Amino acid sequence: MQLTAEISMYPLNENYLDPIKWFIGRVDSYPNIERVTNAMATQVCGEYLDVMTMLATEMKAANEKWGKAVFVCKFIGGELDLAHSE
């Protein structure tokens, strides 16, 4: 089963851009997960277990490296066209 997720990361420190860029770079290291980022959030799509495992791994790594951060995630079962725009 495919899963599409939208993730927003809000690091709880003044230097918020570096942790966000670091997190997005880590997401890019997963060749089986498609990623699109805009000014508000990052969308990912892939196999359900791959996406959920990546999120668990990378959110934990981000908290360990950068300290506290809020992650807001939305999930929809199925594959969405991340390149779609109107």
mmCIF file of N, CA and C in Angstrom:
data_model
loop_
_atom_site.group_PDB
_atom_site.id
_atom_site.type_symbol
_atom_site.label_atom_id
_atom_site.label_comp_id
_atom_site.label_asym_id
_atom_site.label_seq_id
_atom_site.Cartn_x
_atom_site.Cartn_y
_atom_site.Cartn_z
ATOM 1 N N MET A 1 0.842 -1.185 0.000
ATOM 2 C CA MET A 1 0.000 0.000 0.000
ATOM 3 C C MET A 1 0.886 1.247 0.000
ATOM 4 N N GLN A 2 0.516 2.183 -0.826
ATOM 5 C CA GLN A 2 1.220 3.463 -0.896
ATOM 6 C C GLN A 2 0.694 4.403 0.178
ATOM 7 N N LEU A 3 1.570 5.319 0.623
ATOM 8 C CA LEU A 3 1.201 6.327 1.612
ATOM 9 C C LEU A 3 1.789 7.655 1.196
ATOM 10 N N THR A 4 0.992 8.706 1.292
ATOM 11 C CA THR A 4 1.469 10.062 1.072
ATOM 12 C C THR A 4 1.373 10.795 2.398
ATOM 13 N N ALA A 5 2.425 11.524 2.758
ATOM 14 C CA ALA A 5 2.449 12.258 4.017
ATOM 15 C C ALA A 5 2.958 13.667 3.771
ATOM 16 N N GLU A 6 2.427 14.594 4.555
ATOM 17 C CA GLU A 6 2.912 15.969 4.551
ATOM 18 C C GLU A 6 3.496 16.244 5.928
ATOM 19 N N ILE A 7 4.716 16.762 5.963
ATOM 20 C CA ILE A 7 5.429 16.981 7.219
ATOM 21 C C ILE A 7 5.850 18.440 7.309
ATOM 22 N N SER A 8 5.588 19.045 8.448
ATOM 23 C CA SER A 8 6.122 20.369 8.763
ATOM 24 C C SER A 8 6.940 20.228 10.037
ATOM 25 N N MET A 9 8.144 20.778 10.023
ATOM 26 C CA MET A 9 9.038 20.718 11.180
ATOM 27 C C MET A 9 9.211 22.121 11.739
ATOM 28 N N TYR A 10 9.024 22.240 13.055
ATOM 29 C CA TYR A 10 9.175 23.523 13.732
ATOM 30 C C TYR A 10 10.198 23.361 14.856
ATOM 31 N N PRO A 11 11.496 23.560 14.557
ATOM 32 C CA PRO A 11 12.523 23.454 15.598
ATOM 33 C C PRO A 11 12.313 24.532 16.665
ATOM 34 N N LEU A 12 12.497 24.151 17.903
ATOM 35 C CA LEU A 12 12.290 25.083 19.008
ATOM 36 C C LEU A 12 13.604 25.756 19.398
ATOM 37 N N ASN A 13 14.206 26.428 18.422
ATOM 38 C CA ASN A 13 15.392 27.238 18.684
ATOM 39 C C ASN A 13 15.467 28.358 17.654
ATOM 40 N N GLU A 14 16.308 29.340 17.917
ATOM 41 C CA GLU A 14 16.401 30.499 17.034
ATOM 42 C C GLU A 14 16.934 30.136 15.656
ATOM 43 N N ASN A 15 17.833 29.198 15.587
ATOM 44 C CA ASN A 15 18.424 28.761 14.327
ATOM 45 C C ASN A 15 17.553 27.650 13.743
ATOM 46 N N TYR A 16 16.416 28.017 13.176
ATOM 47 C CA TYR A 16 15.464 27.002 12.726
ATOM 48 C C TYR A 16 15.700 26.506 11.305
ATOM 49 N N LEU A 17 16.354 27.275 10.444
ATOM 50 C CA LEU A 17 16.537 26.847 9.055
ATOM 51 C C LEU A 17 17.508 25.675 8.909
ATOM 52 N N ASP A 18 18.601 25.679 9.664
ATOM 53 C CA ASP A 18 19.574 24.587 9.547
ATOM 54 C C ASP A 18 18.967 23.223 9.881
ATOM 55 N N PRO A 19 18.208 23.085 10.971
ATOM 56 C CA PRO A 19 17.594 21.779 11.239
ATOM 57 C C PRO A 19 16.601 21.350 10.162
ATOM 58 N N ILE A 20 15.848 22.297 9.615
ATOM 59 C CA ILE A 20 14.881 21.960 8.574
ATOM 60 C C ILE A 20 15.603 21.479 7.315
ATOM 61 N N LYS A 21 16.629 22.205 6.891
ATOM 62 C CA LYS A 21 17.401 21.795 5.709
ATOM 63 C C LYS A 21 18.073 20.449 5.937
ATOM 64 N N TRP A 22 18.579 20.228 7.136
ATOM 65 C CA TRP A 22 19.212 18.954 7.481
ATOM 66 C C TRP A 22 18.200 17.818 7.378
ATOM 67 N N PHE A 23 16.998 18.025 7.924
ATOM 68 C CA PHE A 23 15.948 17.002 7.880
ATOM 69 C C PHE A 23 15.567 16.674 6.432
ATOM 70 N N ILE A 24 15.377 17.683 5.614
ATOM 71 C CA ILE A 24 15.015 17.459 4.210
ATOM 72 C C ILE A 24 16.125 16.701 3.487
ATOM 73 N N GLY A 25 17.362 17.043 3.756
ATOM 74 C CA GLY A 25 18.486 16.325 3.164
ATOM 75 C C GLY A 25 18.490 14.854 3.555
ATOM 76 N N ARG A 26 18.153 14.569 4.800
ATOM 77 C CA ARG A 26 18.085 13.181 5.261
ATOM 78 C C ARG A 26 16.957 12.444 4.559
ATOM 79 N N VAL A 27 15.820 13.102 4.377
ATOM 80 C CA VAL A 27 14.702 12.469 3.665
ATOM 81 C C VAL A 27 15.127 12.114 2.247
ATOM 82 N N ASP A 28 15.918 12.971 1.619
ATOM 83 C CA ASP A 28 16.395 12.720 0.251
ATOM 84 C C ASP A 28 17.283 11.487 0.141
ATOM 85 N N SER A 29 17.822 11.003 1.244
ATOM 86 C CA SER A 29 18.723 9.847 1.181
ATOM 87 C C SER A 29 17.972 8.529 1.023
ATOM 88 N N TYR A 30 16.652 8.571 1.011
ATOM 89 C CA TYR A 30 15.832 7.368 0.849
ATOM 90 C C TYR A 30 15.396 7.274 -0.616
ATOM 91 N N PRO A 31 16.052 6.423 -1.407
ATOM 92 C CA PRO A 31 15.764 6.389 -2.847
ATOM 93 C C PRO A 31 14.357 5.900 -3.189
ATOM 94 N N ASN A 32 13.715 5.189 -2.286
ATOM 95 C CA ASN A 32 12.386 4.638 -2.564
ATOM 96 C C ASN A 32 11.260 5.561 -2.105
ATOM 97 N N ILE A 33 11.601 6.785 -1.673
ATOM 98 C CA ILE A 33 10.597 7.744 -1.222
ATOM 99 C C ILE A 33 10.713 9.008 -2.062
ATOM 100 N N GLU A 34 9.598 9.399 -2.670
ATOM 101 C CA GLU A 34 9.547 10.627 -3.472
ATOM 102 C C GLU A 34 9.309 11.812 -2.527
ATOM 103 N N ARG A 35 10.008 12.934 -2.771
ATOM 104 C CA ARG A 35 9.880 14.110 -1.918
ATOM 105 C C ARG A 35 9.681 15.371 -2.734
ATOM 106 N N VAL A 36 8.774 16.228 -2.259
ATOM 107 C CA VAL A 36 8.580 17.562 -2.806
ATOM 108 C C VAL A 36 8.474 18.509 -1.619
ATOM 109 N N THR A 37 9.177 19.633 -1.688
ATOM 110 C CA THR A 37 9.135 20.617 -0.608
ATOM 111 C C THR A 37 8.677 21.954 -1.168
ATOM 112 N N ASN A 38 7.817 22.629 -0.410
ATOM 113 C CA ASN A 38 7.433 24.003 -0.754
ATOM 114 C C ASN A 38 7.702 24.888 0.461
ATOM 115 N N ALA A 39 7.228 26.099 0.444
ATOM 116 C CA ALA A 39 7.519 27.042 1.523
ATOM 117 C C ALA A 39 6.879 26.656 2.855
ATOM 118 N N MET A 40 5.870 25.797 2.836
ATOM 119 C CA MET A 40 5.124 25.469 4.050
ATOM 120 C C MET A 40 5.404 24.082 4.600
ATOM 121 N N ALA A 41 5.730 23.129 3.732
ATOM 122 C CA ALA A 41 5.828 21.740 4.186
ATOM 123 C C ALA A 41 6.596 20.899 3.179
ATOM 124 N N THR A 42 6.846 19.673 3.573
ATOM 125 C CA THR A 42 7.455 18.674 2.702
ATOM 126 C C THR A 42 6.455 17.529 2.531
ATOM 127 N N GLN A 43 6.238 17.130 1.292
ATOM 128 C CA GLN A 43 5.379 15.976 1.020
ATOM 129 C C GLN A 43 6.257 14.813 0.587
ATOM 130 N N VAL A 44 5.921 13.627 1.080
ATOM 131 C CA VAL A 44 6.632 12.416 0.700
ATOM 132 C C VAL A 44 5.620 11.358 0.292
ATOM 133 N N CYS A 45 6.061 10.449 -0.568
ATOM 134 C CA CYS A 45 5.199 9.370 -1.025
ATOM 135 C C CYS A 45 6.055 8.127 -1.227
ATOM 136 N N GLY A 46 5.517 6.994 -0.811
ATOM 137 C CA GLY A 46 6.210 5.728 -0.979
ATOM 138 C C GLY A 46 5.399 4.614 -0.358
ATOM 139 N N GLU A 47 6.002 3.442 -0.262
ATOM 140 C CA GLU A 47 5.341 2.334 0.400
ATOM 141 C C GLU A 47 5.081 2.700 1.857
ATOM 142 N N TYR A 48 3.933 2.291 2.367
ATOM 143 C CA TYR A 48 3.506 2.650 3.720
ATOM 144 C C TYR A 48 4.606 2.419 4.753
ATOM 145 N N LEU A 49 5.139 1.216 4.798
ATOM 146 C CA LEU A 49 6.140 0.883 5.803
ATOM 147 C C LEU A 49 7.421 1.688 5.613
ATOM 148 N N ASP A 50 7.815 1.936 4.363
ATOM 149 C CA ASP A 50 9.012 2.739 4.090
ATOM 150 C C ASP A 50 8.847 4.164 4.614
ATOM 151 N N VAL A 51 7.697 4.775 4.352
ATOM 152 C CA VAL A 51 7.456 6.157 4.790
ATOM 153 C C VAL A 51 7.413 6.235 6.309
ATOM 154 N N MET A 52 6.685 5.334 6.939
ATOM 155 C CA MET A 52 6.559 5.379 8.399
ATOM 156 C C MET A 52 7.897 5.090 9.088
ATOM 157 N N THR A 53 8.678 4.164 8.535
ATOM 158 C CA THR A 53 9.997 3.862 9.104
ATOM 159 C C THR A 53 10.927 5.051 8.957
ATOM 160 N N MET A 54 10.909 5.687 7.770
ATOM 161 C CA MET A 54 11.739 6.872 7.545
ATOM 162 C C MET A 54 11.373 7.980 8.527
ATOM 163 N N LEU A 55 10.078 8.226 8.714
ATOM 164 C CA LEU A 55 9.656 9.287 9.627
ATOM 165 C C LEU A 55 10.097 9.002 11.058
ATOM 166 N N ALA A 56 9.913 7.776 11.514
ATOM 167 C CA ALA A 56 10.325 7.424 12.883
ATOM 168 C C ALA A 56 11.829 7.608 13.054
ATOM 169 N N THR A 57 12.598 7.150 12.079
ATOM 170 C CA THR A 57 14.057 7.242 12.146
ATOM 171 C C THR A 57 14.530 8.690 12.120
ATOM 172 N N GLU A 58 14.005 9.465 11.186
ATOM 173 C CA GLU A 58 14.513 10.823 10.980
ATOM 174 C C GLU A 58 13.994 11.820 12.009
ATOM 175 N N MET A 59 12.786 11.643 12.511
ATOM 176 C CA MET A 59 12.317 12.522 13.582
ATOM 177 C C MET A 59 13.133 12.282 14.847
ATOM 178 N N LYS A 60 13.442 11.028 15.139
ATOM 179 C CA LYS A 60 14.282 10.709 16.299
ATOM 180 C C LYS A 60 15.676 11.312 16.127
ATOM 181 N N ALA A 61 16.262 11.135 14.938
ATOM 182 C CA ALA A 61 17.601 11.675 14.666
ATOM 183 C C ALA A 61 17.611 13.202 14.781
ATOM 184 N N ALA A 62 16.563 13.854 14.294
ATOM 185 C CA ALA A 62 16.493 15.316 14.364
ATOM 186 C C ALA A 62 16.435 15.785 15.814
ATOM 187 N N ASN A 63 15.633 15.118 16.629
ATOM 188 C CA ASN A 63 15.548 15.502 18.044
ATOM 189 C C ASN A 63 16.860 15.265 18.773
ATOM 190 N N GLU A 64 17.555 14.198 18.431
ATOM 191 C CA GLU A 64 18.842 13.921 19.069
ATOM 192 C C GLU A 64 19.899 14.935 18.657
ATOM 193 N N LYS A 65 19.894 15.341 17.390
ATOM 194 C CA LYS A 65 20.921 16.274 16.899
ATOM 195 C C LYS A 65 20.612 17.725 17.255
ATOM 196 N N TRP A 66 19.362 18.150 17.120
ATOM 197 C CA TRP A 66 19.014 19.560 17.212
ATOM 198 C C TRP A 66 18.212 19.923 18.462
ATOM 199 N N GLY A 67 17.806 18.975 19.236
ATOM 200 C CA GLY A 67 16.963 19.277 20.395
ATOM 201 C C GLY A 67 15.498 19.217 20.019
ATOM 202 N N LYS A 68 14.684 19.844 20.817
ATOM 203 C CA LYS A 68 13.241 19.749 20.644
ATOM 204 C C LYS A 68 12.769 20.394 19.351
ATOM 205 N N ALA A 69 11.791 19.734 18.741
ATOM 206 C CA ALA A 69 11.128 20.260 17.552
ATOM 207 C C ALA A 69 9.712 19.703 17.520
ATOM 208 N N VAL A 70 8.819 20.478 16.965
ATOM 209 C CA VAL A 70 7.450 20.023 16.755
ATOM 210 C C VAL A 70 7.358 19.539 15.312
ATOM 211 N N PHE A 71 6.796 18.353 15.123
ATOM 212 C CA PHE A 71 6.531 17.816 13.795
ATOM 213 C C PHE A 71 5.023 17.704 13.629
ATOM 214 N N VAL A 72 4.502 18.303 12.566
ATOM 215 C CA VAL A 72 3.086 18.196 12.246
ATOM 216 C C VAL A 72 2.992 17.376 10.971
ATOM 217 N N CYS A 73 2.249 16.264 11.038
ATOM 218 C CA CYS A 73 2.153 15.353 9.901
ATOM 219 C C CYS A 73 0.698 15.096 9.544
ATOM 220 N N LYS A 74 0.434 15.003 8.242
ATOM 221 C CA LYS A 74 -0.870 14.592 7.728
ATOM 222 C C LYS A 74 -0.624 13.404 6.810
ATOM 223 N N PHE A 75 -1.515 12.431 6.861
ATOM 224 C CA PHE A 75 -1.350 11.202 6.093
ATOM 225 C C PHE A 75 -2.592 10.925 5.263
ATOM 226 N N ILE A 76 -2.362 10.401 4.069
ATOM 227 C CA ILE A 76 -3.461 9.920 3.246
ATOM 228 C C ILE A 76 -3.021 8.606 2.601
ATOM 229 N N GLY A 77 -3.851 7.597 2.749
ATOM 230 C CA GLY A 77 -3.542 6.318 2.129
ATOM 231 C C GLY A 77 -3.610 6.443 0.621
ATOM 232 N N GLY A 78 -2.612 5.946 -0.051
ATOM 233 C CA GLY A 78 -2.565 6.010 -1.506
ATOM 234 C C GLY A 78 -1.470 6.937 -1.984
ATOM 235 N N GLU A 79 -1.236 6.873 -3.261
ATOM 236 C CA GLU A 79 -0.202 7.696 -3.892
ATOM 237 C C GLU A 79 -0.838 8.905 -4.518
ATOM 238 N N LEU A 80 -0.338 10.076 -4.186
ATOM 239 C CA LEU A 80 -0.790 11.319 -4.812
ATOM 240 C C LEU A 80 0.294 11.815 -5.746
ATOM 241 N N ASP A 81 -0.099 12.541 -6.775
ATOM 242 C CA ASP A 81 0.844 13.162 -7.697
ATOM 243 C C ASP A 81 1.418 14.397 -7.010
ATOM 244 N N LEU A 82 2.626 14.296 -6.501
ATOM 245 C CA LEU A 82 3.223 15.409 -5.760
ATOM 246 C C LEU A 82 3.593 16.575 -6.663
ATOM 247 N N ALA A 83 3.617 16.356 -7.956
ATOM 248 C CA ALA A 83 3.945 17.439 -8.892
ATOM 249 C C ALA A 83 2.690 18.213 -9.312
ATOM 250 N N HIS A 84 1.522 17.754 -8.898
ATOM 251 C CA HIS A 84 0.262 18.401 -9.300
ATOM 252 C C HIS A 84 0.157 19.814 -8.718
ATOM 253 N N SER A 85 -0.323 20.752 -9.539
ATOM 254 C CA SER A 85 -0.602 22.105 -9.065
ATOM 255 C C SER A 85 -1.745 22.663 -9.889
ATOM 256 N N GLU A 86 -2.457 23.600 -9.308
ATOM 257 C CA GLU A 86 -3.563 24.245 -10.025
ATOM 258 C C GLU A 86 -3.353 25.733 -10.050
#
